[in-house]
PDB file of C-alpha atoms in Angstrom:
ATOM      1  CA  UNK A   1     -40.045 -51.798  -1.603  1.00 96.00           C
ATOM      2  CA  UNK A   2     -43.473 -52.969  -0.489  1.00 97.00           C
ATOM      3  CA  UNK A   3     -44.413 -51.604   2.916  1.00 98.00           C
ATOM      4  CA  UNK A   4     -46.462 -53.775   5.258  1.00 98.00           C
ATOM      5  CA  UNK A   5     -48.586 -52.007   7.856  1.00 98.00           C
ATOM      6  CA  UNK A   6     -49.824 -54.243  10.620  1.00 98.00           C
ATOM      7  CA  UNK A   7     -52.483 -53.352  13.174  1.00 97.00           C
ATOM      8  CA  UNK A   8     -52.994 -53.203  16.024  1.00 98.00           C
ATOM      9  CA  UNK A   9     -49.476 -53.136  17.443  1.00 98.00           C
ATOM     10  CA  UNK A  10     -50.804 -54.831  20.562  1.00 97.00           C
ATOM     11  CA  UNK A  11     -54.049 -56.108  21.971  1.00 97.00           C
ATOM     12  CA  UNK A  12     -55.347 -57.575  25.197  1.00 97.00           C
ATOM     13  CA  UNK A  13     -57.757 -60.468  25.006  1.00 96.00           C
ATOM     14  CA  UNK A  14     -59.174 -63.252  27.138  1.00 96.00           C
ATOM     15  CA  UNK A  15     -59.093 -66.971  26.597  1.00 96.00           C
ATOM     16  CA  UNK A  16     -61.931 -67.866  24.255  1.00 96.00           C
ATOM     17  CA  UNK A  17     -62.018 -64.484  22.522  1.00 97.00           C
ATOM     18  CA  UNK A  18     -62.027 -64.088  18.768  1.00 97.00           C
ATOM     19  CA  UNK A  19     -58.984 -62.093  17.702  1.00 98.00           C
ATOM     20  CA  UNK A  20     -58.344 -60.381  14.388  1.00 98.00           C
ATOM     21  CA  UNK A  21     -55.056 -58.895  13.170  1.00 98.00           C
ATOM     22  CA  UNK A  22     -54.782 -56.919   9.950  1.00 98.00           C
ATOM     23  CA  UNK A  23     -51.940 -56.368   7.531  1.00 98.00           C
ATOM     24  CA  UNK A  24     -52.049 -53.866   4.677  1.00 98.00           C
ATOM     25  CA  UNK A  25     -49.625 -53.804   1.765  1.00 98.00           C
ATOM     26  CA  UNK A  26     -48.547 -50.586   0.087  1.00 98.00           C
ATOM     27  CA  UNK A  27     -49.292 -52.178  -3.281  1.00 98.00           C
ATOM     28  CA  UNK A  28     -51.087 -55.254  -4.492  1.00 98.00           C
ATOM     29  CA  UNK A  29     -49.404 -58.532  -3.622  1.00 98.00           C
ATOM     30  CA  UNK A  30     -52.080 -60.976  -4.879  1.00 97.00           C
ATOM     31  CA  UNK A  31     -52.303 -63.575  -2.105  1.00 97.00           C
ATOM     32  CA  UNK A  32     -48.560 -63.704  -1.415  1.00 97.00           C
ATOM     33  CA  UNK A  33     -48.703 -63.238   2.342  1.00 98.00           C
ATOM     34  CA  UNK A  34     -47.596 -65.322   5.277  1.00 98.00           C
ATOM     35  CA  UNK A  35     -48.355 -65.115   8.991  1.00 98.00           C
ATOM     36  CA  UNK A  36     -45.925 -66.060  11.747  1.00 98.00           C
ATOM     37  CA  UNK A  37     -46.211 -66.579  15.483  1.00 98.00           C
ATOM     38  CA  UNK A  38     -43.258 -65.827  17.725  1.00 98.00           C
ATOM     39  CA  UNK A  39     -42.922 -66.583  21.415  1.00 98.00           C
ATOM     40  CA  UNK A  40     -40.227 -64.989  23.595  1.00 96.00           C
ATOM     41  CA  UNK A  41     -36.773 -66.379  22.957  1.00 96.00           C
ATOM     42  CA  UNK A  42     -37.970 -68.584  20.098  1.00 98.00           C
ATOM     43  CA  UNK A  43     -37.746 -68.478  16.329  1.00 98.00           C
ATOM     44  CA  UNK A  44     -40.901 -67.517  14.434  1.00 98.00           C
ATOM     45  CA  UNK A  45     -43.250 -70.302  13.429  1.00 98.00           C
ATOM     46  CA  UNK A  46     -45.139 -70.188  10.137  1.00 97.00           C
ATOM     47  CA  UNK A  47     -48.902 -70.387  10.598  1.00 98.00           C
ATOM     48  CA  UNK A  48     -50.279 -69.379   7.203  1.00 97.00           C
ATOM     49  CA  UNK A  49     -48.844 -69.003   3.705  1.00 96.00           C
ATOM     50  CA  UNK A  50     -50.407 -67.802   0.469  1.00 96.00           C
ATOM     51  CA  UNK A  51     -52.783 -65.715   2.612  1.00 97.00           C
ATOM     52  CA  UNK A  52     -55.090 -68.545   3.609  1.00 98.00           C
ATOM     53  CA  UNK A  53     -53.238 -71.869   3.467  1.00 97.00           C
ATOM     54  CA  UNK A  54     -52.844 -73.359   6.919  1.00 98.00           C
ATOM     55  CA  UNK A  55     -49.413 -74.748   7.694  1.00 96.00           C
ATOM     56  CA  UNK A  56     -49.473 -78.453   8.482  1.00 96.00           C
ATOM     57  CA  UNK A  57     -49.860 -79.059  12.211  1.00 97.00           C
ATOM     58  CA  UNK A  58     -51.279 -75.616  12.989  1.00 98.00           C
ATOM     59  CA  UNK A  59     -54.625 -75.682  14.828  1.00 97.00           C
ATOM     60  CA  UNK A  60     -57.689 -74.907  12.742  1.00 98.00           C
ATOM     61  CA  UNK A  61     -58.631 -72.001  15.038  1.00 98.00           C
ATOM     62  CA  UNK A  62     -56.088 -70.027  13.027  1.00 98.00           C
ATOM     63  CA  UNK A  63     -57.239 -68.766   9.650  1.00 98.00           C
ATOM     64  CA  UNK A  64     -56.088 -66.221   7.115  1.00 98.00           C
ATOM     65  CA  UNK A  65     -57.928 -64.286   4.475  1.00 98.00           C
ATOM     66  CA  UNK A  66     -57.502 -61.459   2.017  1.00 98.00           C
ATOM     67  CA  UNK A  67     -55.872 -60.634  -1.274  1.00 98.00           C
ATOM     68  CA  UNK A  68     -54.437 -57.618  -3.003  1.00 98.00           C
ATOM     69  CA  UNK A  69     -53.594 -55.149  -0.263  1.00 98.00           C
ATOM     70  CA  UNK A  70     -55.595 -56.169   2.804  1.00 98.00           C
ATOM     71  CA  UNK A  71     -55.155 -59.326   4.825  1.00 98.00           C
ATOM     72  CA  UNK A  72     -56.440 -60.720   8.085  1.00 98.00           C
ATOM     73  CA  UNK A  73     -55.295 -63.323  10.571  1.00 98.00           C
ATOM     74  CA  UNK A  74     -58.097 -64.605  12.781  1.00 98.00           C
ATOM     75  CA  UNK A  75     -57.869 -66.733  15.895  1.00 98.00           C
ATOM     76  CA  UNK A  76     -61.385 -68.017  16.405  1.00 97.00           C
ATOM     77  CA  UNK A  77     -61.075 -68.909  20.087  1.00 97.00           C
ATOM     78  CA  UNK A  78     -57.919 -67.702  21.793  1.00 97.00           C
ATOM     79  CA  UNK A  79     -56.076 -70.345  23.798  1.00 96.00           C
ATOM     80  CA  UNK A  80     -53.444 -69.804  26.523  1.00 94.00           C
ATOM     81  CA  UNK A  81     -50.678 -70.979  24.200  1.00 95.00           C
ATOM     82  CA  UNK A  82     -51.636 -68.344  21.609  1.00 97.00           C
ATOM     83  CA  UNK A  83     -50.335 -65.417  23.628  1.00 93.00           C
ATOM     84  CA  UNK A  84     -47.406 -64.343  21.464  1.00 97.00           C
ATOM     85  CA  UNK A  85     -46.364 -61.816  18.851  1.00 98.00           C
ATOM     86  CA  UNK A  86     -47.639 -62.228  15.299  1.00 98.00           C
ATOM     87  CA  UNK A  87     -45.993 -60.966  12.102  1.00 98.00           C
ATOM     88  CA  UNK A  88     -47.076 -60.811   8.499  1.00 98.00           C
ATOM     89  CA  UNK A  89     -44.564 -61.208   5.662  1.00 98.00           C
ATOM     90  CA  UNK A  90     -45.152 -60.422   2.005  1.00 98.00           C
ATOM     91  CA  UNK A  91     -43.646 -63.005  -0.345  1.00 95.00           C
ATOM     92  CA  UNK A  92     -44.736 -61.399  -3.593  1.00 96.00           C
ATOM     93  CA  UNK A  93     -41.549 -59.615  -4.503  1.00 96.00           C
ATOM     94  CA  UNK A  94     -38.022 -58.997  -3.310  1.00 95.00           C
ATOM     95  CA  UNK A  95     -36.945 -57.540  -1.023  1.00 96.00           C
ATOM     96  CA  UNK A  96     -39.321 -59.331   1.323  1.00 97.00           C
ATOM     97  CA  UNK A  97     -40.858 -57.183   4.053  1.00 98.00           C
ATOM     98  CA  UNK A  98     -42.409 -57.907   7.433  1.00 98.00           C
ATOM     99  CA  UNK A  99     -45.130 -56.079   9.278  1.00 98.00           C
ATOM    100  CA  UNK A 100     -44.188 -54.471  12.572  1.00 98.00           C
ATOM    101  CA  UNK A 101     -45.821 -57.158  14.666  1.00 98.00           C
ATOM    102  CA  UNK A 102     -48.862 -57.519  16.923  1.00 98.00           C
ATOM    103  CA  UNK A 103     -48.365 -58.552  20.517  1.00 98.00           C
ATOM    104  CA  UNK A 104     -51.314 -60.506  21.883  1.00 98.00           C
ATOM    105  CA  UNK A 105     -51.441 -60.235  25.652  1.00 96.00           C
ATOM    106  CA  UNK A 106     -53.641 -61.673  28.349  1.00 87.00           C
ATOM    107  CA  UNK A 107     -56.447 -59.422  29.558  1.00 87.00           C
TER     108      UNK A 107
ATOM    109  CA  UNK B   1     -35.646 -83.950   9.304  1.00 94.00           C
ATOM    110  CA  UNK B   2     -35.022 -80.383   8.194  1.00 95.00           C
ATOM    111  CA  UNK B   3     -32.733 -78.317  10.418  1.00 97.00           C
ATOM    112  CA  UNK B   4     -30.855 -75.056  10.099  1.00 97.00           C
ATOM    113  CA  UNK B   5     -28.233 -73.829  12.544  1.00 98.00           C
ATOM    114  CA  UNK B   6     -26.557 -70.442  12.684  1.00 98.00           C
ATOM    115  CA  UNK B   7     -23.003 -70.014  13.891  1.00 98.00           C
ATOM    116  CA  UNK B   8     -20.636 -67.104  14.254  1.00 97.00           C
ATOM    117  CA  UNK B   9     -19.235 -64.646  16.759  1.00 98.00           C
ATOM    118  CA  UNK B  10     -21.347 -63.529  19.689  1.00 98.00           C
ATOM    119  CA  UNK B  11     -19.473 -60.239  19.998  1.00 98.00           C
ATOM    120  CA  UNK B  12     -18.049 -57.972  17.325  1.00 98.00           C
ATOM    121  CA  UNK B  13     -16.520 -54.525  17.562  1.00 98.00           C
ATOM    122  CA  UNK B  14     -17.853 -51.476  15.764  1.00 97.00           C
ATOM    123  CA  UNK B  15     -16.521 -51.178  12.191  1.00 97.00           C
ATOM    124  CA  UNK B  16     -15.684 -54.890  12.041  1.00 98.00           C
ATOM    125  CA  UNK B  17     -17.148 -57.321   9.516  1.00 98.00           C
ATOM    126  CA  UNK B  18     -19.582 -59.966  10.738  1.00 98.00           C
ATOM    127  CA  UNK B  19     -19.543 -63.407   9.148  1.00 98.00           C
ATOM    128  CA  UNK B  20     -22.363 -65.814   9.946  1.00 98.00           C
ATOM    129  CA  UNK B  21     -22.763 -69.368   8.710  1.00 98.00           C
ATOM    130  CA  UNK B  22     -25.999 -71.291   8.343  1.00 98.00           C
ATOM    131  CA  UNK B  23     -25.518 -75.055   8.181  1.00 98.00           C
ATOM    132  CA  UNK B  24     -28.518 -76.929   6.875  1.00 96.00           C
ATOM    133  CA  UNK B  25     -29.559 -80.555   6.846  1.00 95.00           C
ATOM    134  CA  UNK B  26     -32.527 -82.515   5.575  1.00 93.00           C
ATOM    135  CA  UNK B  27     -32.619 -80.712   2.241  1.00 93.00           C
ATOM    136  CA  UNK B  28     -30.249 -79.677  -0.511  1.00 92.00           C
ATOM    137  CA  UNK B  29     -29.273 -76.111  -1.347  1.00 93.00           C
ATOM    138  CA  UNK B  30     -29.422 -77.124  -5.004  1.00 89.00           C
ATOM    139  CA  UNK B  31     -33.180 -77.800  -4.742  1.00 83.00           C
ATOM    140  CA  UNK B  32     -34.975 -75.273  -6.942  1.00 66.00           C
ATOM    141  CA  UNK B  33     -37.529 -74.392  -4.272  1.00 76.00           C
ATOM    142  CA  UNK B  34     -35.186 -74.300  -1.323  1.00 77.00           C
ATOM    143  CA  UNK B  35     -33.459 -70.982  -1.181  1.00 94.00           C
ATOM    144  CA  UNK B  36     -32.305 -69.635   2.175  1.00 97.00           C
ATOM    145  CA  UNK B  37     -32.949 -66.268   3.761  1.00 97.00           C
ATOM    146  CA  UNK B  38     -31.282 -64.350   6.576  1.00 98.00           C
ATOM    147  CA  UNK B  39     -33.531 -62.388   8.923  1.00 98.00           C
ATOM    148  CA  UNK B  40     -32.628 -60.446  12.039  1.00 98.00           C
ATOM    149  CA  UNK B  41     -34.390 -59.123  15.120  1.00 98.00           C
ATOM    150  CA  UNK B  42     -32.960 -56.453  17.428  1.00 98.00           C
ATOM    151  CA  UNK B  43     -33.842 -57.030  21.086  1.00 97.00           C
ATOM    152  CA  UNK B  44     -37.504 -56.208  21.662  1.00 96.00           C
ATOM    153  CA  UNK B  45     -38.053 -55.165  18.062  1.00 98.00           C
ATOM    154  CA  UNK B  46     -39.585 -56.509  14.892  1.00 98.00           C
ATOM    155  CA  UNK B  47     -38.229 -58.993  12.386  1.00 98.00           C
ATOM    156  CA  UNK B  48     -36.199 -57.552   9.520  1.00 98.00           C
ATOM    157  CA  UNK B  49     -35.552 -59.480   6.298  1.00 98.00           C
ATOM    158  CA  UNK B  50     -31.935 -59.151   5.147  1.00 98.00           C
ATOM    159  CA  UNK B  51     -31.102 -61.338   2.172  1.00 98.00           C
ATOM    160  CA  UNK B  52     -31.999 -64.439   0.178  1.00 97.00           C
ATOM    161  CA  UNK B  53     -29.996 -66.790  -2.004  1.00 96.00           C
ATOM    162  CA  UNK B  54     -31.690 -68.955  -4.609  1.00 94.00           C
ATOM    163  CA  UNK B  55     -30.690 -72.434  -5.705  1.00 92.00           C
ATOM    164  CA  UNK B  56     -29.284 -70.993  -8.951  1.00 92.00           C
ATOM    165  CA  UNK B  57     -27.061 -68.660  -6.884  1.00 93.00           C
ATOM    166  CA  UNK B  58     -29.086 -65.523  -7.617  1.00 94.00           C
ATOM    167  CA  UNK B  59     -29.292 -63.184  -4.656  1.00 96.00           C
ATOM    168  CA  UNK B  60     -31.584 -60.538  -3.267  1.00 96.00           C
ATOM    169  CA  UNK B  61     -30.824 -57.997  -0.549  1.00 97.00           C
ATOM    170  CA  UNK B  62     -32.553 -55.556   1.754  1.00 97.00           C
ATOM    171  CA  UNK B  63     -32.584 -52.191   0.026  1.00 97.00           C
ATOM    172  CA  UNK B  64     -31.349 -50.310   3.085  1.00 97.00           C
ATOM    173  CA  UNK B  65     -28.505 -52.748   3.854  1.00 98.00           C
ATOM    174  CA  UNK B  66     -27.546 -53.832   0.356  1.00 97.00           C
ATOM    175  CA  UNK B  67     -24.214 -52.027   0.356  1.00 98.00           C
ATOM    176  CA  UNK B  68     -23.099 -53.875   3.490  1.00 98.00           C
ATOM    177  CA  UNK B  69     -24.355 -57.403   2.854  1.00 98.00           C
ATOM    178  CA  UNK B  70     -23.047 -60.367   0.907  1.00 98.00           C
ATOM    179  CA  UNK B  71     -24.765 -63.754   0.839  1.00 98.00           C
ATOM    180  CA  UNK B  72     -23.174 -66.860  -0.617  1.00 97.00           C
ATOM    181  CA  UNK B  73     -23.487 -70.613  -0.421  1.00 96.00           C
ATOM    182  CA  UNK B  74     -21.416 -73.753  -0.570  1.00 95.00           C
ATOM    183  CA  UNK B  75     -23.764 -76.481  -1.708  1.00 93.00           C
ATOM    184  CA  UNK B  76     -21.253 -79.253  -1.055  1.00 94.00           C
ATOM    185  CA  UNK B  77     -20.977 -78.166   2.582  1.00 96.00           C
ATOM    186  CA  UNK B  78     -24.707 -77.371   2.928  1.00 96.00           C
ATOM    187  CA  UNK B  79     -23.805 -73.900   4.161  1.00 97.00           C
ATOM    188  CA  UNK B  80     -25.039 -70.397   3.502  1.00 98.00           C
ATOM    189  CA  UNK B  81     -22.833 -67.521   4.591  1.00 98.00           C
ATOM    190  CA  UNK B  82     -23.824 -63.925   5.316  1.00 98.00           C
ATOM    191  CA  UNK B  83     -21.299 -61.170   5.717  1.00 98.00           C
ATOM    192  CA  UNK B  84     -22.144 -57.705   6.968  1.00 98.00           C
ATOM    193  CA  UNK B  85     -19.512 -55.002   6.877  1.00 98.00           C
ATOM    194  CA  UNK B  86     -18.973 -51.961   9.074  1.00 98.00           C
ATOM    195  CA  UNK B  87     -20.917 -53.266  12.061  1.00 98.00           C
ATOM    196  CA  UNK B  88     -22.516 -50.744  14.408  1.00 98.00           C
ATOM    197  CA  UNK B  89     -24.180 -51.121  17.818  1.00 98.00           C
ATOM    198  CA  UNK B  90     -27.579 -50.765  16.117  1.00 98.00           C
ATOM    199  CA  UNK B  91     -26.819 -54.048  14.338  1.00 98.00           C
ATOM    200  CA  UNK B  92     -27.040 -55.877  17.666  1.00 98.00           C
ATOM    201  CA  UNK B  93     -29.677 -58.509  17.036  1.00 98.00           C
ATOM    202  CA  UNK B  94     -30.565 -62.158  16.867  1.00 98.00           C
ATOM    203  CA  UNK B  95     -29.771 -63.348  13.360  1.00 98.00           C
ATOM    204  CA  UNK B  96     -31.819 -66.180  11.882  1.00 98.00           C
ATOM    205  CA  UNK B  97     -31.466 -68.227   8.748  1.00 98.00           C
ATOM    206  CA  UNK B  98     -34.596 -69.805   7.291  1.00 97.00           C
ATOM    207  CA  UNK B  99     -35.563 -72.066   4.409  1.00 96.00           C
ATOM    208  CA  UNK B 100     -37.694 -71.113   1.467  1.00 91.00           C
ATOM    209  CA  UNK B 101     -39.898 -68.122   0.900  1.00 84.00           C
ATOM    210  CA  UNK B 102     -42.023 -67.566   2.778  1.00 89.00           C
ATOM    211  CA  UNK B 103     -39.732 -69.380   5.192  1.00 95.00           C
ATOM    212  CA  UNK B 104     -41.068 -72.597   6.668  1.00 94.00           C
ATOM    213  CA  UNK B 105     -38.150 -73.882   8.740  1.00 96.00           C
ATOM    214  CA  UNK B 106     -36.002 -71.530  10.827  1.00 98.00           C
ATOM    215  CA  UNK B 107     -32.801 -71.894  12.757  1.00 98.00           C
ATOM    216  CA  UNK B 108     -32.752 -71.180  16.471  1.00 98.00           C
ATOM    217  CA  UNK B 109     -31.036 -67.846  15.886  1.00 98.00           C
ATOM    218  CA  UNK B 110     -27.759 -66.466  17.139  1.00 98.00           C
ATOM    219  CA  UNK B 111     -27.442 -63.275  19.172  1.00 98.00           C
ATOM    220  CA  UNK B 112     -24.742 -60.941  17.923  1.00 98.00           C
ATOM    221  CA  UNK B 113     -23.750 -58.000  20.086  1.00 98.00           C
ATOM    222  CA  UNK B 114     -21.831 -55.070  18.641  1.00 98.00           C
ATOM    223  CA  UNK B 115     -19.798 -53.318  21.277  1.00 97.00           C
ATOM    224  CA  UNK B 116     -16.298 -52.055  21.858  1.00 95.00           C
TER     225      UNK B 116
END
């Protein structure tokens, strides 16, 4: 199975900050990576697929980059509604695997 | 409008078999791109991918849970069913079904508690 290592596990940031979350795959997965946002009590919401393709309706302050084994989710200017937990998911091979999540909290 | 909705018991006893149903609308389970996955999340913990069924009825399972899981579908009823045998308290979680891979649409989730 492909292991996904996500970092950091949590971070504190202020509104307006630039935030970066990293996901590393245990083997190359081309650009087959998605990013999800989850708020308490809610189902995850897809933000990015294929590493850098923005899901329709998602604000442009969210962006994804990377290929192979290292990937990044960037929030260019953190907004109050962005405080949530973020997960990466590799969709290169089965079984699919998620990262362990990054909780973005208010500083 | 695409929707998915999970249904099943809220409480199961240890050693019992869990059966969950995902009823979908707004797309067909026979669509080549529209497989369905099951994903779970224990309280306060990370998401865990469980299983996926493709439009051609091929299946894929979590390596660690493969021996306990069965996924199936009834295209005419627009339903995907997940069974998990020999339930244990550590299987307490919210169980989600989701469309496609990587999933775009998700159900609201259903919390299943395993307790005697």
